[in-house]
Short mmCIF file of C-alpha atoms and ligand atoms in Angstrom, two decimals:
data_model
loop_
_atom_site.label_atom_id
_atom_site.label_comp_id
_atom_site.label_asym_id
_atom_site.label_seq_id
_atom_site.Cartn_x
_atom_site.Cartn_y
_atom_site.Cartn_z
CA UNK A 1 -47.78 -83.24 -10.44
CA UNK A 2 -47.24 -79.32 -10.75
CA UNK A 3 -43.86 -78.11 -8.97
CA UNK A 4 -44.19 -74.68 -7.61
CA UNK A 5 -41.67 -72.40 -6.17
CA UNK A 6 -41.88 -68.94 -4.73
CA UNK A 7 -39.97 -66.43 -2.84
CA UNK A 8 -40.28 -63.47 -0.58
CA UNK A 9 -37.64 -60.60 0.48
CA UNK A 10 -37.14 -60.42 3.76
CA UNK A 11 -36.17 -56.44 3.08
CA UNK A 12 -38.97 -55.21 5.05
CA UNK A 13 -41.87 -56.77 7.53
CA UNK A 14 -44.29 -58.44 5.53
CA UNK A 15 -47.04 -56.31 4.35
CA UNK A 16 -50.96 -57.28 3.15
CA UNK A 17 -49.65 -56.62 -0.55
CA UNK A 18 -47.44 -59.78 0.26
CA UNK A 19 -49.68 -62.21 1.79
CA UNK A 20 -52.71 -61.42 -0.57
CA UNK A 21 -51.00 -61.16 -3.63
CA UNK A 22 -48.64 -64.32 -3.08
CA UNK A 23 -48.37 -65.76 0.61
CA UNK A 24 -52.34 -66.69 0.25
CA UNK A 25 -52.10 -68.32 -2.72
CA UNK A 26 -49.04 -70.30 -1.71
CA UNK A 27 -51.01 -71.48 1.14
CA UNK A 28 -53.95 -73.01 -0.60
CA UNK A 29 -51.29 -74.57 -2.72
CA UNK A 30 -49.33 -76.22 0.00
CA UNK A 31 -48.89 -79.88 -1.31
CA UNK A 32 -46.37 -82.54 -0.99
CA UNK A 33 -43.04 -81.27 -0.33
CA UNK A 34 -41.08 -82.16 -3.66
CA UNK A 35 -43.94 -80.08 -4.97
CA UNK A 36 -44.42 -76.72 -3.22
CA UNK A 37 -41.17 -74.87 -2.58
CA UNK A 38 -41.05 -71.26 -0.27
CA UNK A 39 -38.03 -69.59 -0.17
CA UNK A 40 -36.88 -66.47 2.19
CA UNK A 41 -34.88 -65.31 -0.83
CA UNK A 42 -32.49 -63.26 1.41
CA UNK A 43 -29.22 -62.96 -1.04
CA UNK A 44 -32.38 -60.94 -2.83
CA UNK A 45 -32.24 -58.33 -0.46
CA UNK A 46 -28.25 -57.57 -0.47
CA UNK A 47 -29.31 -55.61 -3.80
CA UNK A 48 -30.04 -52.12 -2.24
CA UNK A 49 -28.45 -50.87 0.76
CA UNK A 50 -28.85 -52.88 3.91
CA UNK A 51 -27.88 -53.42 7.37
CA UNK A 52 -26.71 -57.10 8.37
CA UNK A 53 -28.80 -57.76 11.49
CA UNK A 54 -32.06 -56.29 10.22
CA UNK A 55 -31.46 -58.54 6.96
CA UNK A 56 -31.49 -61.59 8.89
CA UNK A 57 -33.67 -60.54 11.71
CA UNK A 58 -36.48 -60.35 9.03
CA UNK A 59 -35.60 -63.63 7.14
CA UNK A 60 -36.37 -65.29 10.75
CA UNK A 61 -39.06 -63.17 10.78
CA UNK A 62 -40.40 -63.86 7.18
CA UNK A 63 -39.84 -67.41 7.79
CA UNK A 64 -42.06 -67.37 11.07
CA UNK A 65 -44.52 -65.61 9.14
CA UNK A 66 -45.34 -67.79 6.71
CA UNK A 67 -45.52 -70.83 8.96
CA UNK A 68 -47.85 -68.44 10.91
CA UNK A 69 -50.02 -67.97 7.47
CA UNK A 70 -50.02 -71.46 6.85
CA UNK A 71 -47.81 -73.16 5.27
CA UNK A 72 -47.33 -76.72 7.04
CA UNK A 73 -43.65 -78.20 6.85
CA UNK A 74 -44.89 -81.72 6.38
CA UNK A 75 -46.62 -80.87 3.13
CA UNK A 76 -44.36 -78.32 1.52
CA UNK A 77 -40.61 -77.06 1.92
CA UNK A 78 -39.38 -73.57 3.51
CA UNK A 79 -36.19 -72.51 3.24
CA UNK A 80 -33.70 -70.04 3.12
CA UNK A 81 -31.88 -69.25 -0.32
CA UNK A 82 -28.24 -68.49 0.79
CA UNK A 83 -28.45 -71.75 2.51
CA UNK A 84 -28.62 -73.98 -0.68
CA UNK A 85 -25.67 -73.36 -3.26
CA UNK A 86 -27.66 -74.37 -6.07
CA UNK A 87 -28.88 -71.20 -6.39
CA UNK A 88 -25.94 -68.82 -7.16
CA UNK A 89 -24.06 -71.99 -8.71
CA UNK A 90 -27.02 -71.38 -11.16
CA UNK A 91 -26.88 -67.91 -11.27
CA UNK A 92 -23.75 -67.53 -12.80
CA UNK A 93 -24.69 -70.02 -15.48
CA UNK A 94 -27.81 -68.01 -16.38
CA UNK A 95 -25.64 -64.88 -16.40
CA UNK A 96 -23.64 -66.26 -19.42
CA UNK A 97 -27.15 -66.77 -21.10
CA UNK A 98 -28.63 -63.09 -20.52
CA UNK A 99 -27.93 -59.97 -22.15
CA UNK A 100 -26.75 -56.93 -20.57
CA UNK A 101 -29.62 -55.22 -22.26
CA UNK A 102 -32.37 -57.07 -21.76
CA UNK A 103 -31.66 -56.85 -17.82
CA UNK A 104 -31.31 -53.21 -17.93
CA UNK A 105 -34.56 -53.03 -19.34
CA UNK A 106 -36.14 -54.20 -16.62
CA UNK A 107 -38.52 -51.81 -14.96
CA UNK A 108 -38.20 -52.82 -11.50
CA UNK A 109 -33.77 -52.20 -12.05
CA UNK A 110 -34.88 -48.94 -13.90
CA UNK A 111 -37.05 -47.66 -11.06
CA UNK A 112 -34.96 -49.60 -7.86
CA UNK A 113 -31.86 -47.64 -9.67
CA UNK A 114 -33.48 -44.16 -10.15
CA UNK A 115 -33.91 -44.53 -6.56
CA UNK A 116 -30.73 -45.61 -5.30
CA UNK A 117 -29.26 -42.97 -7.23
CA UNK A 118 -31.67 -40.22 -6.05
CA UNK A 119 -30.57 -41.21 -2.63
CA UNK A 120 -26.97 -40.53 -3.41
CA UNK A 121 -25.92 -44.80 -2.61
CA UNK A 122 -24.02 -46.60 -5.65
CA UNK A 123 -25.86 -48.96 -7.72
CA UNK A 124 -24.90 -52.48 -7.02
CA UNK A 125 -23.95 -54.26 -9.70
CA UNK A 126 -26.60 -57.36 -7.95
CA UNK A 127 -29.57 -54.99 -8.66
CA UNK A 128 -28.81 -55.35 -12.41
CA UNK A 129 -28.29 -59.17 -12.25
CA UNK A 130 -31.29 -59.68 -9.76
CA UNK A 131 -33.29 -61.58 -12.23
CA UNK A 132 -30.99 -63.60 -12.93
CA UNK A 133 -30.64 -65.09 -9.55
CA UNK A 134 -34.42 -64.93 -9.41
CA UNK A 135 -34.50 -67.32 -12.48
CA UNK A 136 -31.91 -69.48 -10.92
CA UNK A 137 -33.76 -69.74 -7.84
CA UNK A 138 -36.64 -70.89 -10.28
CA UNK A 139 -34.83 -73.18 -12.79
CA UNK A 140 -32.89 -74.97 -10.09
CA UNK A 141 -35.92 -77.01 -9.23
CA UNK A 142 -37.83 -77.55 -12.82
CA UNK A 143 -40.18 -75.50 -11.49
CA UNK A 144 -43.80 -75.22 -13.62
CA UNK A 145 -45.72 -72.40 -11.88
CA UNK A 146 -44.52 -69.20 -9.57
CA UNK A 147 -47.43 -67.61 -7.63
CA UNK A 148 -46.51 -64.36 -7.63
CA UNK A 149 -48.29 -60.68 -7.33
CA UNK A 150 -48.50 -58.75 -10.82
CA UNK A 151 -45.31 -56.64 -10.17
CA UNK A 152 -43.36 -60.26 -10.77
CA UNK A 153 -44.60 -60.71 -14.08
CA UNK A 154 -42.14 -59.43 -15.87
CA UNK A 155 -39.19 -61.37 -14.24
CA UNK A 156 -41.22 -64.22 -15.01
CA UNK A 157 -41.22 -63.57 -18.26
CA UNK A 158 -37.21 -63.24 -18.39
CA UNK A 159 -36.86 -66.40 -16.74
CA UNK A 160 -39.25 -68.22 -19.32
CA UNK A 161 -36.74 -66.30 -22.42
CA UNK A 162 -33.57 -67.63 -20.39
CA UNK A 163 -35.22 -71.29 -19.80
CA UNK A 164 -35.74 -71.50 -23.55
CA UNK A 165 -32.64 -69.76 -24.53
CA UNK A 166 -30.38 -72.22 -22.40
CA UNK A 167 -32.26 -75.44 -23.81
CA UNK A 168 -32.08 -74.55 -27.42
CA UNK A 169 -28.58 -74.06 -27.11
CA UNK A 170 -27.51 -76.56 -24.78
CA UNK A 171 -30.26 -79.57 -24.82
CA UNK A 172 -33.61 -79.66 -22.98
CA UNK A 173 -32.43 -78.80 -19.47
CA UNK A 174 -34.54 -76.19 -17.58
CA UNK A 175 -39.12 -76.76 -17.09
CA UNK A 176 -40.32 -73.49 -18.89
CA UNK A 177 -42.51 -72.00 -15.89
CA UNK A 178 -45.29 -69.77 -16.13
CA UNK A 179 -46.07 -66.97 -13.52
CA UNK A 180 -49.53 -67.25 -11.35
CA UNK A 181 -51.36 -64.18 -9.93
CA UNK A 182 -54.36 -63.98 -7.68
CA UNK A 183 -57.90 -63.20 -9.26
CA UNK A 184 -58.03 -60.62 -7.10
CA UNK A 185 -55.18 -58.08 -5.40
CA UNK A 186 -52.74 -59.36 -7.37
CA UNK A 187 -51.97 -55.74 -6.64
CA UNK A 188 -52.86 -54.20 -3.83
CA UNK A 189 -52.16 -50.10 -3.62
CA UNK A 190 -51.02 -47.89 -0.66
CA UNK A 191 -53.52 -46.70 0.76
CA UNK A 192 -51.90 -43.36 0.86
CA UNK A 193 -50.58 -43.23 -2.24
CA UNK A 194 -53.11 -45.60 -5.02
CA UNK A 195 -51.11 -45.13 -7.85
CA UNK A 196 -48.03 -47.13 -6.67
CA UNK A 197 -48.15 -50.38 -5.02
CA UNK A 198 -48.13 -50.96 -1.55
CA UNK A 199 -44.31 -52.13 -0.98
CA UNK A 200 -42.89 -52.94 1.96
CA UNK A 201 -39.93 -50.40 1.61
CA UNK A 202 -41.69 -47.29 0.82
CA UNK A 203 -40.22 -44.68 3.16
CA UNK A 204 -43.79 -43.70 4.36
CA UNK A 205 -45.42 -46.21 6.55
CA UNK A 206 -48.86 -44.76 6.95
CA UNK A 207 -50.29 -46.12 3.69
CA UNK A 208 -49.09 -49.54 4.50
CA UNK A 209 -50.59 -52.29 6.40
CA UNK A 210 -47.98 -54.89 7.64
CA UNK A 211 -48.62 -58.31 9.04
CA UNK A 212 -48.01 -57.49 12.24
CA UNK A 213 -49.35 -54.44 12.87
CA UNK A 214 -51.83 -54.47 15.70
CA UNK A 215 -55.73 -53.85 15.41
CA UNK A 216 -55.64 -50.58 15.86
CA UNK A 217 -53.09 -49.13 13.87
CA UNK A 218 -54.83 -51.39 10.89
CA UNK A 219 -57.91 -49.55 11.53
CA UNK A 220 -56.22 -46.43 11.89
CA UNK A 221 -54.28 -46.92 8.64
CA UNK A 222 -57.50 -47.94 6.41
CA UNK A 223 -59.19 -45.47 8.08
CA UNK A 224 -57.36 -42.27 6.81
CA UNK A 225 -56.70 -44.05 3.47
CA UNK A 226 -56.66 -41.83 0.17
CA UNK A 227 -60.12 -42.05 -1.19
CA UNK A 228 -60.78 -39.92 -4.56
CA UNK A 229 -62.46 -36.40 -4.84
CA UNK A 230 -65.91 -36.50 -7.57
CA UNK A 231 -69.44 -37.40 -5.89
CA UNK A 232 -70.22 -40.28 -8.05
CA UNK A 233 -70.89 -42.19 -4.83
CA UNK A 234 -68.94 -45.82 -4.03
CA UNK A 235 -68.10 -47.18 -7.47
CA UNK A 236 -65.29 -49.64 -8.79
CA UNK A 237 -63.17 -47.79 -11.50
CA UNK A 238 -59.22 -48.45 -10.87
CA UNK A 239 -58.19 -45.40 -13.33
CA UNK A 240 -60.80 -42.99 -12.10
CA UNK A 241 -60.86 -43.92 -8.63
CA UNK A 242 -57.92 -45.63 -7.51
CA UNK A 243 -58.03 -45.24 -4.29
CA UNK A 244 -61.72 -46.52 -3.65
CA UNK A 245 -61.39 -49.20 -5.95
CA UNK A 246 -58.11 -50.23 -3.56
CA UNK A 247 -60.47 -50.38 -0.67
CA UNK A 248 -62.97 -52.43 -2.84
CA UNK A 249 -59.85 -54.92 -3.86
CA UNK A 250 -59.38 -55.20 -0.56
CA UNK A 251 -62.30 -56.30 0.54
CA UNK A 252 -63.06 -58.68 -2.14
CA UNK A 253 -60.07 -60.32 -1.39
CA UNK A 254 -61.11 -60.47 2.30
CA UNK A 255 -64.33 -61.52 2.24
CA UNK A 256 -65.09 -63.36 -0.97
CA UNK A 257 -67.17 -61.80 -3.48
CA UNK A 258 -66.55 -59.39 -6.68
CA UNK A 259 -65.17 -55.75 -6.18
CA UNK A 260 -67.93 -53.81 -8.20
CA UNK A 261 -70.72 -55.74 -7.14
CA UNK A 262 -69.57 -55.01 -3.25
CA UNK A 263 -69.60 -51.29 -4.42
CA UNK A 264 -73.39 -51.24 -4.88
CA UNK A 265 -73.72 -51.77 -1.31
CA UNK A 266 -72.26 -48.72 -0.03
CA UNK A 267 -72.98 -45.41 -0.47
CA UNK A 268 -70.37 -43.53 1.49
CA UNK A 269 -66.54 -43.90 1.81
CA UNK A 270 -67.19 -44.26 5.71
CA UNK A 271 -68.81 -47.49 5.62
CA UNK A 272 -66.82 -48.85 3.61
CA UNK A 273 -63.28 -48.22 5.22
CA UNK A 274 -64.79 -49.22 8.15
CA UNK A 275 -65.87 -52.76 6.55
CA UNK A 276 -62.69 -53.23 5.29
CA UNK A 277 -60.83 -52.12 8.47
CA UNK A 278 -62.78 -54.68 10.18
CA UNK A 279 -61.99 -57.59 7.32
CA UNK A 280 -58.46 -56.95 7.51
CA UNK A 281 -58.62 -56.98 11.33
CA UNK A 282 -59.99 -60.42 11.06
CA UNK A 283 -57.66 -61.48 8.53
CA UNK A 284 -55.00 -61.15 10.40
CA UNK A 285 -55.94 -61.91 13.47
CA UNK A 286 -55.10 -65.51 13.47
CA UNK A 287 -51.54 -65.15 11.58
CA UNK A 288 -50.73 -62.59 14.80
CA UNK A 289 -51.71 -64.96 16.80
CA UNK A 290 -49.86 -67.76 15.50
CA UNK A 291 -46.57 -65.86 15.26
CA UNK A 292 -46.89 -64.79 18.87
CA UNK A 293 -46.78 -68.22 19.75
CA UNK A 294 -43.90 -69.88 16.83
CA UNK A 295 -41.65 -66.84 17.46
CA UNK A 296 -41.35 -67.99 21.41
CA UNK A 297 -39.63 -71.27 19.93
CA UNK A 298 -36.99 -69.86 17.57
CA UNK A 299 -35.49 -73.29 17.72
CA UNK A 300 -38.59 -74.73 16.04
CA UNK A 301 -38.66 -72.36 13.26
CA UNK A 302 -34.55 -73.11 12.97
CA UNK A 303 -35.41 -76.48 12.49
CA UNK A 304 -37.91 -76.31 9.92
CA UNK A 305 -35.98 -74.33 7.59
CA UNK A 306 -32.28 -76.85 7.95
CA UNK A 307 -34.68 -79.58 6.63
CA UNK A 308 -36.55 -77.64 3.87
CA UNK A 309 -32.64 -77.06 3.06
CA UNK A 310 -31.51 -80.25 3.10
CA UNK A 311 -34.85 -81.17 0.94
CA UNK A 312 -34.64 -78.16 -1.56
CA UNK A 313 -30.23 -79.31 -2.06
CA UNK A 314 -31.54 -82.71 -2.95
CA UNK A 315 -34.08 -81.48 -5.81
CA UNK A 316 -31.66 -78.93 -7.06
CA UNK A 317 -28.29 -80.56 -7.30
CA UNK A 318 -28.78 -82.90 -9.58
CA UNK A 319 -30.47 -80.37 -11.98
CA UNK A 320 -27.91 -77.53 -11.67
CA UNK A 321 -25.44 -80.44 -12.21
CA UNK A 322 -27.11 -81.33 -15.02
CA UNK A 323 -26.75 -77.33 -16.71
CA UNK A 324 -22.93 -77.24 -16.12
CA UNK A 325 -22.55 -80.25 -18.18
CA UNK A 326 -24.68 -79.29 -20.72
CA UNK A 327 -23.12 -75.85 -20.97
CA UNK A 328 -19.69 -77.39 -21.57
CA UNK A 329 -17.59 -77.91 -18.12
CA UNK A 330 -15.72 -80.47 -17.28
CA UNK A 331 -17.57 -82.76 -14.80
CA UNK A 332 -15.53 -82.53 -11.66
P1 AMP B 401 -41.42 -58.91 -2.23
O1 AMP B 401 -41.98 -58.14 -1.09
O2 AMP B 401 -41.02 -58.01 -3.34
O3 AMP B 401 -40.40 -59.90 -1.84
O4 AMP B 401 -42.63 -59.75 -2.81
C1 AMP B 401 -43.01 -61.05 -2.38
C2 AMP B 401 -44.28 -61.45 -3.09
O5 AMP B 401 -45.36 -60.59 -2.73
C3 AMP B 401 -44.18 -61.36 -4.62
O6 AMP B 401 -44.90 -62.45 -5.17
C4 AMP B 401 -44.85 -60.07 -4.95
O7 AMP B 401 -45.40 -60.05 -6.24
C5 AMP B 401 -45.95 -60.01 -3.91
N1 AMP B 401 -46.32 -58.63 -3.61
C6 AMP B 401 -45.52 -57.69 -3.05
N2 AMP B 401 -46.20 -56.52 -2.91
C7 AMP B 401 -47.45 -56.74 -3.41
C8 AMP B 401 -48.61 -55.93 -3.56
N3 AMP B 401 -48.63 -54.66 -3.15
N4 AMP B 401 -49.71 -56.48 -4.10
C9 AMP B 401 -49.71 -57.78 -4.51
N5 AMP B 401 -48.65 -58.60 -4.40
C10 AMP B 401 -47.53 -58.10 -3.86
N1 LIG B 402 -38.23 -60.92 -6.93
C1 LIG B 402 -39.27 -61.42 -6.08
C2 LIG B 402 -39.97 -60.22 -5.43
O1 LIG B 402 -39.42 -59.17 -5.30
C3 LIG B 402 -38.75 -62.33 -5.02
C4 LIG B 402 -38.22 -63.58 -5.62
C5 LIG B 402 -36.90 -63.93 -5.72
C6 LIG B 402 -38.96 -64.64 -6.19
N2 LIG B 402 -36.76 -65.15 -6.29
C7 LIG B 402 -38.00 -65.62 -6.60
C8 LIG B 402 -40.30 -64.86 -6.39
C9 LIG B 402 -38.41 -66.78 -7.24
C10 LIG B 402 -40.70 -66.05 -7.04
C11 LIG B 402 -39.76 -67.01 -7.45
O2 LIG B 402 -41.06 -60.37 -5.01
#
């Protein structure tokens, strides 16, 4: 049996970046629940400023989500990080395995920390030691695969390094995982703005499409989406024509098929932003739908996520245990 374990921030609502790059995947991976874990990895989102009831509004709100996407609580376990120990218990173990610069050389810190800078807040020192966690939140469970968009890969890749690191120095402790992404949008792109991806704290809403966003504004939003200057007609060229080739992405990932053969069936850009205003429409129609009805039992959704952490402490004590031993302290 695989083991697989991913998380979401709830640092923002939920955008379609989210659920087609990873939420989607996690669905159709939904198995037993020792073997698919989802997290709301809200100690995650203490990294950059915040405000304390918008934090844990959204983790709710992330958590309601994803049931509303999906994912079945009989057949997999959700769960909020800060309510399992493991996890920063971990963490600190992992931090006396990583180097100061190998952390600082990751691009997400670089650009999270030009940013926080630019907007005159400190850096917190969590931002630099983010991965870190994020590995924990991995190794804790001997995890083997972590569906996760294309902007993940490279904390992936750090937690593989610190997995071997710790069990060649230590004994064979920590599953070596590998990173999963979509075949397609493992990236999807704002549709304002194609070069960067659609993220769902970018300061400019208009280029994003969030979960919840009603009909309407979804149309509205693919509607006036960036498309590129040149008269080549519809064609699927991510350097050349970013922001068509988005739209393409998108509606490959909506509706099946392959992004440059669905070109050759359209020969203007309003067609085509129409189709795919449409396909997202539909896509999300049933999650909104969903949601509307979990979010009127908050209790339900409370309940869910005490036993996925009840289920998630049972898989990762033993294993954390396990590392502090190995590492050299004194069994308690
Ligand atoms: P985050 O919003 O950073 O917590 O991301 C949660 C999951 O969604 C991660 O697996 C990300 O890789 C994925 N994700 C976030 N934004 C996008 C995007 N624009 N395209 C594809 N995947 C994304
Ligand atoms: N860093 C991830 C993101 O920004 C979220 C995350 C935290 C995560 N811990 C994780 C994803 C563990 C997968 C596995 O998207």
């Amino acid at each position: 049996m695989t083991r697989i374990f991913s998380g979401v921030k709830p640092s923002g609502h939920l955008t379609l970046g989210n659920y087609l790059g990873a939420v989607r995947q996690w669905v159709a991976a939904d198995q037993a629940p020792d073997e698919a874990l989802f997290c709301v990895v809200d100690l995650h989102a203490l990294t950059v400023e915040h405000d304390p009831a918008r934090v844990r509004r959204l983790s709710r709100q992330a958590a309601t989500l994803l049931l509303a996407a999906g994912l079945d609580p009989q057949r997999c376990t959700l769960f909020v990080q800060s309510h399992v120990d493991e996890h920063t218990r971990l963490a600190y173990l992992l931090e006396c395995t990583a180097g100061d610069g190998e952390l600082r050389r990751m691009i997400q810190y670089k650009e999270k920390a030009a940013k926080a800078q630019a907007a005159g807040d400190g850096v917190r020192l969590s931002l630099l030691t983010y991965p870190v966690l994020m590995a924990a939140d991995i190794l804790a469970y001997r995890t083997d695969e972590v569906p996760v968009g294309e902007d993940q890969r490279q904390h992936v890749e750090l937690t593989r390094d610190l997995a071997v690191r710790f069990n060649q120095r230590y004994g064979h402790t920590f599953t070596v995982p590998k990173a999963t992404h979509p075949k397609v949008a493992a990236r999807v792109m704002d549709l304002q703005e194609p070069t960067s991806k659609m993220g769902k704290s970018h300061e400019n809403g208009a280029g994003i499409v969030y979960l919840l966003d009603e009909p309407g504004v979804v149309a509205k939003k693919v509607m006036r989406a960036v498309t590129d200057s040149g008269d080549g007609g519809v064609v699927y060229d991510r350097e050349a024509r970013p922001g068509v080739a988005n739209l393409l992405d998108l509606l490959a990932a909506c509706t099946g098929g392959d992004p440059a053969v669905l070109a050759e069936g359209y020969s203007g850009y309003g067609a085509l932003k129409r189709d795919v205003a449409e396909a997202v429409v539909e896509l999300l129609r049933p999650v909104q739908e969903r949601h509307a009805e979990l979010a009127a039992d908050p209790g339900a959704v409370e309940k869910v996520l005490r036993e996925g952490a009840g289920r998630a402490r049972a898989l990762a004590r033993p294993v954390v245990d396990r590392a502090y031993e190995a590492i050299g302290l004194l069994a308690p």
